[in-house]
PDB file of C-alpha atoms in Angstrom:
ATOM      1  CA  UNK A   1      28.162  18.263 -42.530  1.00  0.00           C
ATOM      2  CA  UNK A   2      28.478  15.276 -39.707  1.00  0.00           C
ATOM      3  CA  UNK A   3      27.426  11.986 -40.667  1.00  0.00           C
ATOM      4  CA  UNK A   4      25.439   9.846 -38.837  1.00  0.00           C
ATOM      5  CA  UNK A   5      26.749   6.040 -37.802  1.00  0.00           C
ATOM      6  CA  UNK A   6      24.440   3.368 -39.020  1.00  0.00           C
ATOM      7  CA  UNK A   7      22.930   1.928 -35.834  1.00  0.00           C
ATOM      8  CA  UNK A   8      24.070  -1.672 -35.466  1.00  0.00           C
ATOM      9  CA  UNK A   9      21.824  -4.600 -33.803  1.00  0.00           C
ATOM     10  CA  UNK A  10      24.361  -7.050 -31.800  1.00  0.00           C
ATOM     11  CA  UNK A  11      22.426  -9.891 -30.421  1.00  0.00           C
ATOM     12  CA  UNK A  12      23.898 -11.143 -26.863  1.00  0.00           C
ATOM     13  CA  UNK A  13      23.479 -14.700 -25.083  1.00  0.00           C
ATOM     14  CA  UNK A  14      23.315 -13.794 -21.180  1.00  0.00           C
ATOM     15  CA  UNK A  15      25.090 -15.862 -18.444  1.00  0.00           C
ATOM     16  CA  UNK A  16      24.704 -16.612 -15.007  1.00  0.00           C
ATOM     17  CA  UNK A  17      26.918 -14.246 -13.010  1.00  0.00           C
ATOM     18  CA  UNK A  18      29.283 -16.451 -10.942  1.00  0.00           C
ATOM     19  CA  UNK A  19      32.488 -15.314  -9.414  1.00  0.00           C
ATOM     20  CA  UNK A  20      34.188 -17.359 -12.029  1.00  0.00           C
ATOM     21  CA  UNK A  21      32.435 -15.719 -14.808  1.00  0.00           C
ATOM     22  CA  UNK A  22      32.242 -12.209 -13.838  1.00  0.00           C
ATOM     23  CA  UNK A  23      35.985 -12.044 -12.289  1.00  0.00           C
ATOM     24  CA  UNK A  24      36.945 -10.120 -15.228  1.00  0.00           C
ATOM     25  CA  UNK A  25      34.638  -7.230 -14.576  1.00  0.00           C
ATOM     26  CA  UNK A  26      34.427  -7.052 -10.380  1.00  0.00           C
ATOM     27  CA  UNK A  27      32.708  -9.629  -7.931  1.00  0.00           C
ATOM     28  CA  UNK A  28      29.924 -11.675  -7.392  1.00  0.00           C
ATOM     29  CA  UNK A  29      28.935 -10.962  -3.661  1.00  0.00           C
ATOM     30  CA  UNK A  30      26.785 -13.485  -1.786  1.00  0.00           C
ATOM     31  CA  UNK A  31      25.720 -13.846   2.103  1.00  0.00           C
ATOM     32  CA  UNK A  32      28.336 -14.785   4.599  1.00  0.00           C
ATOM     33  CA  UNK A  33      27.512 -15.847   8.110  1.00  0.00           C
ATOM     34  CA  UNK A  34      27.638 -13.129  10.647  1.00  0.00           C
ATOM     35  CA  UNK A  35      30.774 -12.192  12.373  1.00  0.00           C
ATOM     36  CA  UNK A  36      33.070 -13.538   9.126  1.00  0.00           C
ATOM     37  CA  UNK A  37      36.263 -11.736   9.027  1.00  0.00           C
ATOM     38  CA  UNK A  38      36.883  -9.200   5.904  1.00  0.00           C
ATOM     39  CA  UNK A  39      38.295 -11.530   3.446  1.00  0.00           C
ATOM     40  CA  UNK A  40      38.194 -11.869  -0.263  1.00  0.00           C
ATOM     41  CA  UNK A  41      34.709 -13.228  -0.566  1.00  0.00           C
ATOM     42  CA  UNK A  42      33.807  -9.331   0.414  1.00  0.00           C
ATOM     43  CA  UNK A  43      33.234  -6.517  -1.895  1.00  0.00           C
ATOM     44  CA  UNK A  44      37.050  -4.946  -2.348  1.00  0.00           C
ATOM     45  CA  UNK A  45      35.592  -0.947  -2.549  1.00  0.00           C
ATOM     46  CA  UNK A  46      37.662   1.915  -3.620  1.00  0.00           C
ATOM     47  CA  UNK A  47      35.003   4.887  -2.695  1.00  0.00           C
ATOM     48  CA  UNK A  48      38.079   6.973  -1.965  1.00  0.00           C
ATOM     49  CA  UNK A  49      37.640   9.870  -4.419  1.00  0.00           C
ATOM     50  CA  UNK A  50      34.595  11.094  -2.755  1.00  0.00           C
ATOM     51  CA  UNK A  51      31.299  11.222  -1.093  1.00  0.00           C
ATOM     52  CA  UNK A  52      29.912   7.675  -0.696  1.00  0.00           C
ATOM     53  CA  UNK A  53      26.384   7.349  -1.892  1.00  0.00           C
ATOM     54  CA  UNK A  54      24.023   4.492  -0.845  1.00  0.00           C
ATOM     55  CA  UNK A  55      20.593   4.450  -1.932  1.00  0.00           C
ATOM     56  CA  UNK A  56      17.889   2.656  -3.071  1.00  0.00           C
ATOM     57  CA  UNK A  57      17.262   3.105  -6.937  1.00  0.00           C
ATOM     58  CA  UNK A  58      13.514   2.439  -8.372  1.00  0.00           C
ATOM     59  CA  UNK A  59      13.759   1.727 -11.847  1.00  0.00           C
ATOM     60  CA  UNK A  60      10.793   1.167 -14.247  1.00  0.00           C
ATOM     61  CA  UNK A  61      10.540  -0.385 -17.870  1.00  0.00           C
ATOM     62  CA  UNK A  62      13.598  -1.571 -18.632  1.00  0.00           C
ATOM     63  CA  UNK A  63      13.588  -4.144 -21.065  1.00  0.00           C
ATOM     64  CA  UNK A  64      16.264  -6.391 -22.065  1.00  0.00           C
ATOM     65  CA  UNK A  65      18.162  -4.067 -24.690  1.00  0.00           C
ATOM     66  CA  UNK A  66      20.067  -1.190 -24.431  1.00  0.00           C
ATOM     67  CA  UNK A  67      21.584   1.443 -26.704  1.00  0.00           C
ATOM     68  CA  UNK A  68      24.101   3.341 -24.280  1.00  0.00           C
ATOM     69  CA  UNK A  69      26.715   1.955 -21.968  1.00  0.00           C
ATOM     70  CA  UNK A  70      28.761   3.807 -19.518  1.00  0.00           C
ATOM     71  CA  UNK A  71      31.757   3.433 -16.919  1.00  0.00           C
ATOM     72  CA  UNK A  72      32.891   4.978 -13.594  1.00  0.00           C
ATOM     73  CA  UNK A  73      36.535   5.914 -14.069  1.00  0.00           C
ATOM     74  CA  UNK A  74      37.595   6.312 -10.165  1.00  0.00           C
ATOM     75  CA  UNK A  75      35.780   4.292  -8.382  1.00  0.00           C
ATOM     76  CA  UNK A  76      33.965   0.739  -7.738  1.00  0.00           C
ATOM     77  CA  UNK A  77      30.079   0.509  -7.712  1.00  0.00           C
ATOM     78  CA  UNK A  78      27.701  -2.199  -6.318  1.00  0.00           C
ATOM     79  CA  UNK A  79      24.200  -3.363  -7.418  1.00  0.00           C
ATOM     80  CA  UNK A  80      21.880  -5.838  -6.408  1.00  0.00           C
ATOM     81  CA  UNK A  81      18.133  -6.077  -6.506  1.00  0.00           C
ATOM     82  CA  UNK A  82      15.972  -5.909  -3.212  1.00  0.00           C
ATOM     83  CA  UNK A  83      14.263  -9.210  -3.247  1.00  0.00           C
ATOM     84  CA  UNK A  84      16.345 -11.013  -5.193  1.00  0.00           C
ATOM     85  CA  UNK A  85      14.521 -10.127  -8.853  1.00  0.00           C
ATOM     86  CA  UNK A  86      16.449 -11.821 -11.444  1.00  0.00           C
ATOM     87  CA  UNK A  87      18.243  -9.002 -13.569  1.00  0.00           C
ATOM     88  CA  UNK A  88      20.711  -8.399 -16.269  1.00  0.00           C
ATOM     89  CA  UNK A  89      23.620  -6.474 -16.768  1.00  0.00           C
ATOM     90  CA  UNK A  90      25.761  -5.563 -20.074  1.00  0.00           C
ATOM     91  CA  UNK A  91      29.386  -5.266 -19.253  1.00  0.00           C
ATOM     92  CA  UNK A  92      32.844  -4.742 -20.931  1.00  0.00           C
ATOM     93  CA  UNK A  93      36.319  -4.540 -19.674  1.00  0.00           C
ATOM     94  CA  UNK A  94      37.907  -1.049 -18.214  1.00  0.00           C
ATOM     95  CA  UNK A  95      39.314   1.056 -21.147  1.00  0.00           C
ATOM     96  CA  UNK A  96      40.734   3.778 -19.348  1.00  0.00           C
ATOM     97  CA  UNK A  97      44.154   5.097 -21.101  1.00  0.00           C
ATOM     98  CA  UNK A  98      46.830   6.945 -18.959  1.00  0.00           C
ATOM     99  CA  UNK A  99      46.994  10.266 -21.108  1.00  0.00           C
ATOM    100  CA  UNK A 100      46.526  10.932 -24.507  1.00  0.00           C
ATOM    101  CA  UNK A 101      49.819   9.642 -25.949  1.00  0.00           C
ATOM    102  CA  UNK A 102      48.105   7.449 -28.315  1.00  0.00           C
ATOM    103  CA  UNK A 103      45.445   8.671 -31.088  1.00  0.00           C
ATOM    104  CA  UNK A 104      43.673   5.483 -31.581  1.00  0.00           C
ATOM    105  CA  UNK A 105      43.390   1.899 -30.096  1.00  0.00           C
ATOM    106  CA  UNK A 106      43.155  -1.480 -31.592  1.00  0.00           C
ATOM    107  CA  UNK A 107      40.705  -2.071 -34.580  1.00  0.00           C
ATOM    108  CA  UNK A 108      41.229   1.603 -35.245  1.00  0.00           C
ATOM    109  CA  UNK A 109      38.640   2.612 -32.130  1.00  0.00           C
ATOM    110  CA  UNK A 110      39.450   6.486 -31.251  1.00  0.00           C
ATOM    111  CA  UNK A 111      40.962   7.515 -28.187  1.00  0.00           C
ATOM    112  CA  UNK A 112      38.043   9.901 -26.368  1.00  0.00           C
ATOM    113  CA  UNK A 113      38.364  12.135 -23.450  1.00  0.00           C
ATOM    114  CA  UNK A 114      35.515  12.504 -21.130  1.00  0.00           C
ATOM    115  CA  UNK A 115      34.040  15.485 -19.378  1.00  0.00           C
ATOM    116  CA  UNK A 116      35.682  14.494 -16.084  1.00  0.00           C
ATOM    117  CA  UNK A 117      38.932  14.848 -17.950  1.00  0.00           C
ATOM    118  CA  UNK A 118      40.343  10.905 -18.214  1.00  0.00           C
ATOM    119  CA  UNK A 119      41.018   9.290 -21.450  1.00  0.00           C
ATOM    120  CA  UNK A 120      39.451   5.999 -23.039  1.00  0.00           C
ATOM    121  CA  UNK A 121      38.653   3.792 -25.412  1.00  0.00           C
ATOM    122  CA  UNK A 122      35.138   2.885 -26.482  1.00  0.00           C
ATOM    123  CA  UNK A 123      34.237  -0.782 -25.821  1.00  0.00           C
ATOM    124  CA  UNK A 124      34.694  -2.876 -28.634  1.00  0.00           C
ATOM    125  CA  UNK A 125      31.217  -4.180 -29.340  1.00  0.00           C
ATOM    126  CA  UNK A 126      32.829  -7.734 -29.933  1.00  0.00           C
ATOM    127  CA  UNK A 127      33.942  -7.707 -26.101  1.00  0.00           C
ATOM    128  CA  UNK A 128      30.641  -6.683 -24.511  1.00  0.00           C
ATOM    129  CA  UNK A 129      29.158  -9.220 -22.353  1.00  0.00           C
ATOM    130  CA  UNK A 130      25.732  -9.987 -20.435  1.00  0.00           C
ATOM    131  CA  UNK A 131      24.900 -11.324 -17.361  1.00  0.00           C
ATOM    132  CA  UNK A 132      22.252 -12.752 -15.754  1.00  0.00           C
ATOM    133  CA  UNK A 133      21.875 -11.984 -11.639  1.00  0.00           C
ATOM    134  CA  UNK A 134      19.627 -14.409  -9.996  1.00  0.00           C
ATOM    135  CA  UNK A 135      18.701 -14.496  -6.286  1.00  0.00           C
ATOM    136  CA  UNK A 136      20.353 -12.751  -3.448  1.00  0.00           C
ATOM    137  CA  UNK A 137      23.314 -11.328  -4.909  1.00  0.00           C
ATOM    138  CA  UNK A 138      25.219  -8.075  -5.555  1.00  0.00           C
ATOM    139  CA  UNK A 139      27.619  -7.207  -8.468  1.00  0.00           C
ATOM    140  CA  UNK A 140      30.654  -5.313  -7.583  1.00  0.00           C
ATOM    141  CA  UNK A 141      32.010  -3.749 -10.753  1.00  0.00           C
ATOM    142  CA  UNK A 142      35.522  -2.982 -11.180  1.00  0.00           C
ATOM    143  CA  UNK A 143      36.787   0.859 -11.439  1.00  0.00           C
ATOM    144  CA  UNK A 144      36.294   1.681 -15.381  1.00  0.00           C
ATOM    145  CA  UNK A 145      34.142  -1.509 -16.085  1.00  0.00           C
ATOM    146  CA  UNK A 146      31.743  -0.182 -18.763  1.00  0.00           C
ATOM    147  CA  UNK A 147      28.137  -1.532 -17.803  1.00  0.00           C
ATOM    148  CA  UNK A 148      24.568  -0.938 -19.092  1.00  0.00           C
ATOM    149  CA  UNK A 149      21.798  -1.777 -17.163  1.00  0.00           C
ATOM    150  CA  UNK A 150      20.418  -3.047 -14.418  1.00  0.00           C
ATOM    151  CA  UNK A 151      18.079  -4.524 -16.996  1.00  0.00           C
ATOM    152  CA  UNK A 152      15.251  -6.799 -15.984  1.00  0.00           C
ATOM    153  CA  UNK A 153      11.533  -8.420 -17.353  1.00  0.00           C
ATOM    154  CA  UNK A 154       9.605  -7.290 -14.541  1.00  0.00           C
ATOM    155  CA  UNK A 155       7.478  -3.852 -14.498  1.00  0.00           C
ATOM    156  CA  UNK A 156       9.675  -2.101 -12.244  1.00  0.00           C
ATOM    157  CA  UNK A 157      12.373  -3.124  -9.785  1.00  0.00           C
ATOM    158  CA  UNK A 158      14.062  -1.751  -6.835  1.00  0.00           C
ATOM    159  CA  UNK A 159      18.071  -1.904  -6.384  1.00  0.00           C
ATOM    160  CA  UNK A 160      20.545  -1.327  -3.825  1.00  0.00           C
ATOM    161  CA  UNK A 161      23.402   0.965  -5.352  1.00  0.00           C
ATOM    162  CA  UNK A 162      26.677   1.970  -3.584  1.00  0.00           C
ATOM    163  CA  UNK A 163      28.672   4.389  -5.435  1.00  0.00           C
ATOM    164  CA  UNK A 164      29.762   8.026  -5.446  1.00  0.00           C
ATOM    165  CA  UNK A 165      28.013  10.835  -5.321  1.00  0.00           C
ATOM    166  CA  UNK A 166      29.417  12.206  -8.629  1.00  0.00           C
ATOM    167  CA  UNK A 167      30.701   9.343 -10.547  1.00  0.00           C
ATOM    168  CA  UNK A 168      28.513   9.303 -13.861  1.00  0.00           C
ATOM    169  CA  UNK A 169      30.190   9.355 -16.781  1.00  0.00           C
ATOM    170  CA  UNK A 170      29.073  10.516 -20.618  1.00  0.00           C
ATOM    171  CA  UNK A 171      27.995   7.090 -22.412  1.00  0.00           C
ATOM    172  CA  UNK A 172      29.405   6.009 -25.563  1.00  0.00           C
ATOM    173  CA  UNK A 173      26.228   5.906 -27.667  1.00  0.00           C
ATOM    174  CA  UNK A 174      27.651   4.242 -31.247  1.00  0.00           C
ATOM    175  CA  UNK A 175      25.846   0.596 -30.539  1.00  0.00           C
ATOM    176  CA  UNK A 176      22.494  -0.980 -29.642  1.00  0.00           C
ATOM    177  CA  UNK A 177      22.631  -4.110 -28.009  1.00  0.00           C
ATOM    178  CA  UNK A 178      19.824  -6.785 -27.768  1.00  0.00           C
ATOM    179  CA  UNK A 179      19.967  -9.447 -25.381  1.00  0.00           C
ATOM    180  CA  UNK A 180      18.790 -12.711 -25.950  1.00  0.00           C
ATOM    181  CA  UNK A 181      17.161 -14.693 -23.020  1.00  0.00           C
ATOM    182  CA  UNK A 182      19.356 -17.895 -21.275  1.00  0.00           C
ATOM    183  CA  UNK A 183      18.578 -21.244 -23.036  1.00  0.00           C
TER     184      UNK A 183
END
């Protein structure tokens, strides 16, 4: 008989996504003048492992809480709200491991293998952060960055989404996170 892990509620305070605050997870992309040369202020993408998919995703009823978190192991991803609506994203640093040589990670976290074949450590709940994205910004997530959302207060928001056509990985469903409003 399998024992179910008791759900744990973790309260998190959101911080504004800026290039500095979000640097460990990816990039904050803002408008630049037409004709600017490609540089570090542009999204540094890796879509080399498949067919890129750029689409508008309509999301509804995404309250400021989440109980799952996921990652894309071999691709970057870009998200941005159409119209500059405020939105939130829970994130944790990538935790992909090169092979199954280790059986557990820090704090006894168990090494897992995804259906796609790669190995990873589930994110440590203490290391999950939440960012508020306000105005006309995109977030570029680094490969392997754990993420939950987009989340928002409106009934529905449309988002631009750039990823690969087959990047979704099974989420880690062990914890529930609740967002606190920015003070």
